[in-house]
Tab-separated table of C-alpha atoms in Angstrom:
chain	number	residue	atom	x	y	z
A	1	MET	CA	110.996	-30.777	14.666
A	2	ARG	CA	107.870	-31.608	12.808
A	3	LEU	CA	106.541	-29.155	10.251
A	4	ILE	CA	103.266	-27.487	9.318
A	5	THR	CA	102.247	-27.785	5.013
A	6	PRO	CA	101.093	-25.034	3.683
A	7	LEU	CA	97.320	-27.080	3.064
A	8	VAL	CA	97.314	-28.168	6.690
A	9	VAL	CA	97.413	-24.287	8.105
A	10	ILE	CA	94.724	-23.162	5.184
A	11	ALA	CA	92.517	-25.859	6.463
A	12	GLY	CA	92.963	-24.518	9.801
A	13	LEU	CA	92.423	-20.995	8.858
A	14	ALA	CA	88.930	-21.961	6.691
A	15	LEU	CA	88.015	-23.491	10.622
A	16	ALA	CA	88.816	-20.797	12.433
A	17	ALA	CA	86.533	-18.316	9.937
A	18	GLY	CA	83.374	-20.708	9.647
A	19	CYS	CA	83.899	-20.667	13.684
A	20	GLY	CA	83.874	-17.190	14.778
A	21	GLU	CA	81.343	-15.408	16.684
A	22	LYS	CA	77.795	-16.001	16.479
A	23	LYS	CA	75.042	-14.303	17.453
A	24	PRO	CA	73.139	-15.903	20.425
A	25	PRO	CA	69.184	-16.788	19.776
A	26	GLU	CA	67.961	-13.784	20.911
A	27	ALA	CA	68.972	-11.237	18.843
A	28	ALA	CA	68.453	-13.180	15.871
A	29	ALA	CA	65.171	-13.567	15.964
A	30	GLU	CA	64.735	-9.557	17.346
A	31	ALA	CA	67.624	-8.887	13.429
A	32	ALA	CA	64.752	-10.711	11.853
A	33	VAL	CA	61.906	-9.142	13.345
A	34	ALA	CA	63.636	-5.997	12.720
A	35	GLU	CA	64.494	-7.074	8.763
A	36	ALA	CA	60.795	-8.431	8.290
A	37	PRO	CA	58.785	-5.812	6.331
A	38	ALA	CA	55.710	-3.686	8.365
A	39	PRO	CA	52.316	-4.767	7.689
A	40	GLU	CA	50.093	-2.733	5.175
A	41	ALA	CA	47.998	-0.238	7.036
A	42	GLU	CA	44.597	-1.631	6.084
A	43	PRO	CA	42.830	0.784	4.615
A	44	GLU	CA	40.087	3.410	6.142
A	45	PRO	CA	36.873	1.997	5.607
A	46	GLU	CA	35.067	4.929	2.871
A	47	PRO	CA	32.246	6.932	4.519
A	48	GLU	CA	28.700	5.501	4.358
A	49	ALA	CA	26.958	7.969	1.938
A	50	GLU	CA	23.866	9.499	3.243
A	51	PRO	CA	20.545	8.458	2.032
A	52	GLU	CA	19.027	10.805	-0.340
A	53	PRO	CA	16.029	12.798	0.851
A	54	PRO	CA	12.658	10.961	-0.282
A	55	PRO	CA	11.309	12.506	-3.789
A	56	PRO	CA	8.220	15.634	-3.036
A	57	PRO	CA	4.990	14.184	-3.419
A	58	ALA	CA	3.737	14.398	-6.380
A	59	ASP	CA	1.256	17.222	-7.873
A	60	ASN	CA	-2.335	16.148	-7.558
A	61	ALA	CA	-3.980	19.495	-8.408
A	62	ASP	CA	-4.247	21.815	-11.188
A	63	LEU	CA	-6.643	24.511	-10.001
A	64	SER	CA	-6.240	28.974	-9.219
A	65	ILE	CA	-7.568	29.234	-5.922
A	66	THR	CA	-8.492	32.604	-3.833
A	67	VAL	CA	-8.953	31.935	-0.219
A	68	MET	CA	-9.523	35.162	1.800
A	69	LEU	CA	-9.228	35.293	5.524
A	70	ALA	CA	-11.539	36.869	8.313
A	71	ASP	CA	-8.755	39.570	8.467
A	72	GLY	CA	-9.096	40.416	4.984
A	73	THR	CA	-5.516	39.164	4.087
A	74	GLN	CA	-5.751	36.792	1.427
A	75	GLN	CA	-3.821	34.034	-0.507
A	76	ALA	CA	-4.317	33.800	-4.354
A	77	GLY	CA	-2.498	31.952	-6.587
A	78	HIS	CA	-2.224	28.120	-8.802
A	79	VAL	CA	-2.493	25.195	-6.072
A	80	LYS	CA	-0.613	22.043	-6.805
A	81	ARG	CA	-1.854	19.694	-4.506
A	82	ILE	CA	-4.318	19.012	-2.292
A	83	GLU	CA	-4.657	16.831	1.029
A	84	ARG	CA	-7.164	16.271	3.199
A	85	SER	CA	-6.492	15.661	7.439
A	86	ALA	CA	-6.506	11.609	8.074
A	87	ASP	CA	-8.921	12.180	11.119
A	88	TRP	CA	-11.300	15.013	11.820
A	89	PHE	CA	-8.259	17.504	13.558
A	90	ALA	CA	-5.866	16.240	11.385
A	91	GLU	CA	-4.157	14.465	14.403
A	92	GLU	CA	-3.184	11.663	11.826
A	93	GLY	CA	-1.479	13.622	9.980
A	94	TRP	CA	-2.818	14.085	6.328
A	95	THR	CA	-3.626	12.155	2.972
A	96	ASP	CA	-3.750	12.155	-1.015
A	97	GLU	CA	-5.762	9.531	-1.593
A	98	GLU	CA	-8.263	10.683	-4.100
A	99	ARG	CA	-11.190	9.300	-3.098
A	100	LYS	CA	-10.996	10.393	0.189
A	101	LEU	CA	-10.752	14.314	-1.705
A	102	THR	CA	-14.077	14.726	-2.303
A	103	LEU	CA	-16.275	16.665	-0.203
A	104	THR	CA	-20.041	15.967	1.708
A	105	ALA	CA	-22.652	18.202	0.336
A	106	GLU	CA	-26.194	18.134	1.053
A	107	SER	CA	-29.358	20.206	0.038
A	108	ASN	CA	-33.154	19.426	0.970
A	109	THR	CA	-33.761	17.022	-2.030
A	110	GLU	CA	-29.980	15.154	-2.615
A	111	MET	CA	-26.458	14.799	-1.274
A	112	LEU	CA	-23.540	13.642	-2.904
A	113	ASP	CA	-19.834	13.395	-2.771
A	114	ILE	CA	-18.153	16.257	-5.082
A	115	THR	CA	-14.866	17.601	-6.366
A	116	TRP	CA	-12.688	20.341	-5.767
A	117	GLU	CA	-12.530	20.907	-9.495
A	118	GLN	CA	-16.634	21.367	-9.416
A	119	ILE	CA	-16.349	24.071	-7.041
A	120	ALA	CA	-16.949	27.468	-8.260
A	121	ARG	CA	-17.092	29.070	-4.653
A	122	ILE	CA	-17.287	28.452	-0.687
A	123	THR	CA	-18.660	30.605	2.091
A	124	VAL	CA	-18.013	30.235	5.953
A	125	THR	CA	-20.986	32.204	8.116
A	126	GLN	CA	-18.834	32.086	11.850
A	127	GLY	CA	-20.697	31.352	14.324
A	128	ASN	CA	-21.388	32.721	17.848
A	129	ILE	CA	-18.707	31.465	20.286
A	130	VAL	CA	-20.866	32.271	23.211
A	131	ASN	CA	-23.880	30.603	21.584
A	132	ASP	CA	-22.390	28.710	18.819
A	133	THR	CA	-20.340	26.623	20.321
A	134	SER	CA	-20.347	22.947	21.584
A	135	CYS	CA	-17.788	21.549	24.386
A	136	THR	CA	-16.884	17.945	25.470
A	137	TYR	CA	-13.403	15.619	26.940
A	138	THR	CA	-12.261	12.467	25.703
A	139	SER	CA	-11.556	10.121	28.547
A	140	GLU	CA	-9.442	7.706	26.451
A	141	THR	CA	-6.230	10.218	27.011
A	142	ASN	CA	-5.077	10.959	30.048
A	143	PRO	CA	-5.199	13.379	30.720
A	144	TRP	CA	-8.183	14.173	29.371
A	145	THR	CA	-8.212	15.543	25.716
A	146	TYR	CA	-11.136	18.441	25.893
A	147	THR	CA	-12.529	20.080	22.295
A	148	CYS	CA	-14.643	22.971	21.919
A	149	GLU	CA	-15.802	23.035	18.256
A	150	LEU	CA	-17.827	26.210	16.724
A	151	LYS	CA	-19.798	25.579	13.806
A	152	THR	CA	-19.456	27.140	11.170
A	153	PRO	CA	-22.034	27.090	8.600
A	154	THR	CA	-20.651	26.372	4.944
A	155	GLN	CA	-22.354	27.338	1.495
A	156	VAL	CA	-21.245	25.645	-2.114
A	157	ALA	CA	-21.906	26.756	-5.216
A	158	LEU	CA	-21.587	24.563	-7.740
A	159	LYS	CA	-19.842	25.411	-12.101
A	160	ASP	CA	-23.127	24.105	-12.821
A	161	GLY	CA	-25.436	26.768	-10.621
A	162	ARG	CA	-26.845	23.972	-8.002
A	163	SER	CA	-25.895	25.395	-4.247
A	164	PHE	CA	-25.585	22.820	-1.156
A	165	GLU	CA	-24.272	22.948	2.425
A	166	ILE	CA	-20.756	21.548	3.409
A	167	THR	CA	-21.492	18.867	5.778
A	168	SER	CA	-17.375	17.372	6.009
A	169	ARG	CA	-15.696	17.838	9.286
A	170	HIS	CA	-12.473	17.047	7.751
A	171	LYS	CA	-9.091	20.080	7.998
A	172	TRP	CA	-7.474	21.095	4.352
A	173	LYS	CA	-4.398	21.776	2.559
A	174	PHE	CA	-4.010	23.828	0.116
A	175	ILE	CA	-0.593	23.657	-1.672
A	176	TYR	CA	0.309	26.398	-4.019
A	177	ASP	CA	3.367	26.847	-7.014
A	178	ASP	CA	5.360	28.841	-4.258
A	179	GLY	CA	5.311	26.297	-1.548
A	180	ALA	CA	2.820	28.570	1.091
A	181	GLU	CA	0.408	26.866	2.828
A	182	VAL	CA	-3.432	27.013	3.588
A	183	GLU	CA	-5.140	25.204	5.970
A	184	PHE	CA	-8.239	25.023	7.025
A	185	TRP	CA	-12.055	23.895	8.390
A	186	LEU	CA	-15.583	23.380	6.876
A	187	ALA	CA	-18.766	23.347	8.756
A	188	LYS	CA	-17.111	23.269	12.151
A	189	HIS	CA	-13.883	24.997	13.695
A	190	PRO	CA	-12.464	22.421	15.947
A	191	VAL	CA	-10.061	23.333	19.223
A	192	ARG	CA	-8.294	20.928	21.563
A	193	GLN	CA	-6.543	20.349	24.050
A	194	GLN	CA	-5.081	18.094	26.583
A	195	ASP	CA	-5.539	18.890	30.785
A	196	GLU	CA	-2.244	18.972	32.409
A	197	VAL	CA	-3.663	17.495	35.304
A	198	VAL	CA	-5.415	13.801	35.022
A	199	GLN	CA	-8.361	14.087	36.533
A	200	SER	CA	-10.818	10.929	37.001
A	201	PHE	CA	-14.446	11.324	37.796
A	202	ASP	CA	-13.286	10.971	41.797
A	203	ARG	CA	-11.628	13.827	41.998
A	204	GLY	CA	-14.391	15.979	40.667
A	205	GLY	CA	-14.502	14.655	37.069
A	206	GLU	CA	-14.483	17.149	34.013
A	207	ASN	CA	-12.390	20.301	34.398
A	208	THR	CA	-14.537	23.459	33.252
A	209	ASP	CA	-11.980	25.785	33.415
A	210	MET	CA	-9.557	23.942	29.928
A	211	TYR	CA	-13.124	25.231	28.522
A	212	ALA	CA	-13.077	29.271	29.185
A	213	GLN	CA	-8.844	28.200	28.119
A	214	LEU	CA	-9.892	26.813	24.841
A	215	GLN	CA	-12.719	29.746	24.226
A	216	ASP	CA	-10.108	32.678	24.458
A	217	ARG	CA	-7.771	30.108	21.567
A	218	MET	CA	-11.447	30.433	19.739
A	219	ARG	CA	-11.441	34.025	19.968
A	220	GLU	CA	-8.241	34.481	18.391
A	221	GLU	CA	-8.219	32.210	16.018
A	222	VAL	CA	-11.630	33.150	14.257
A	223	LYS	CA	-9.426	36.501	13.300
A	224	SER	CA	-8.099	34.326	10.651
A	225	LEU	CA	-11.045	32.216	9.786
A	226	VAL	CA	-11.937	31.542	6.596
A	227	LYS	CA	-13.940	33.112	4.824
A	228	THR	CA	-14.434	32.068	1.293
A	229	VAL	CA	-12.375	30.303	-1.604
A	230	SER	CA	-12.871	30.966	-5.093
A	231	ILE	CA	-11.398	28.670	-7.475
A	232	GLN	CA	-11.888	29.572	-10.895
């Protein structure tokens, strides 16, 4: 009988232990994935800050002004800002450019541009809507735009005692300390409206019904027409 030495037995046991059950490659890969740390979540982007509102326009006037309207109401107080329409009808916005904030004044002997600081009082006289209103249209827009203008002769008394007639046709805006606003025309008060129907010379030309509509609007608007502007 052959005897197996303890050393051989020990070696055989060690070999058997080393050759025990092995995981298949797929299972080993899955185990490696399971043991791998999960990737860190990307931080959420911070919300974009809302843009700050633009600063309010700077004050450009320092006048105490009282405006009296045709219906007897008035707006009185400290005016901190004056603006003038970019075009005659204020359809293209407003401007505060200093050189444009003057009024053209005429007399029998002279014509000059005056500032609001030079004025003591402005007086507006309302014309007759039937006799002193002129109406026209422009075909530069489609549909055409119709305009009626009421004459409102405007006299200005300067602080130096001189008197003139205002011929400036732009619209004006006063802004008071409390945010109240007054808008008005001098010399002429216009009312404008674009037709809803496309007209052409082939279809009879101008739509005269528009003039009646505009004069009806005029009758309503002159109820709050500016009558006087007093400046201290």
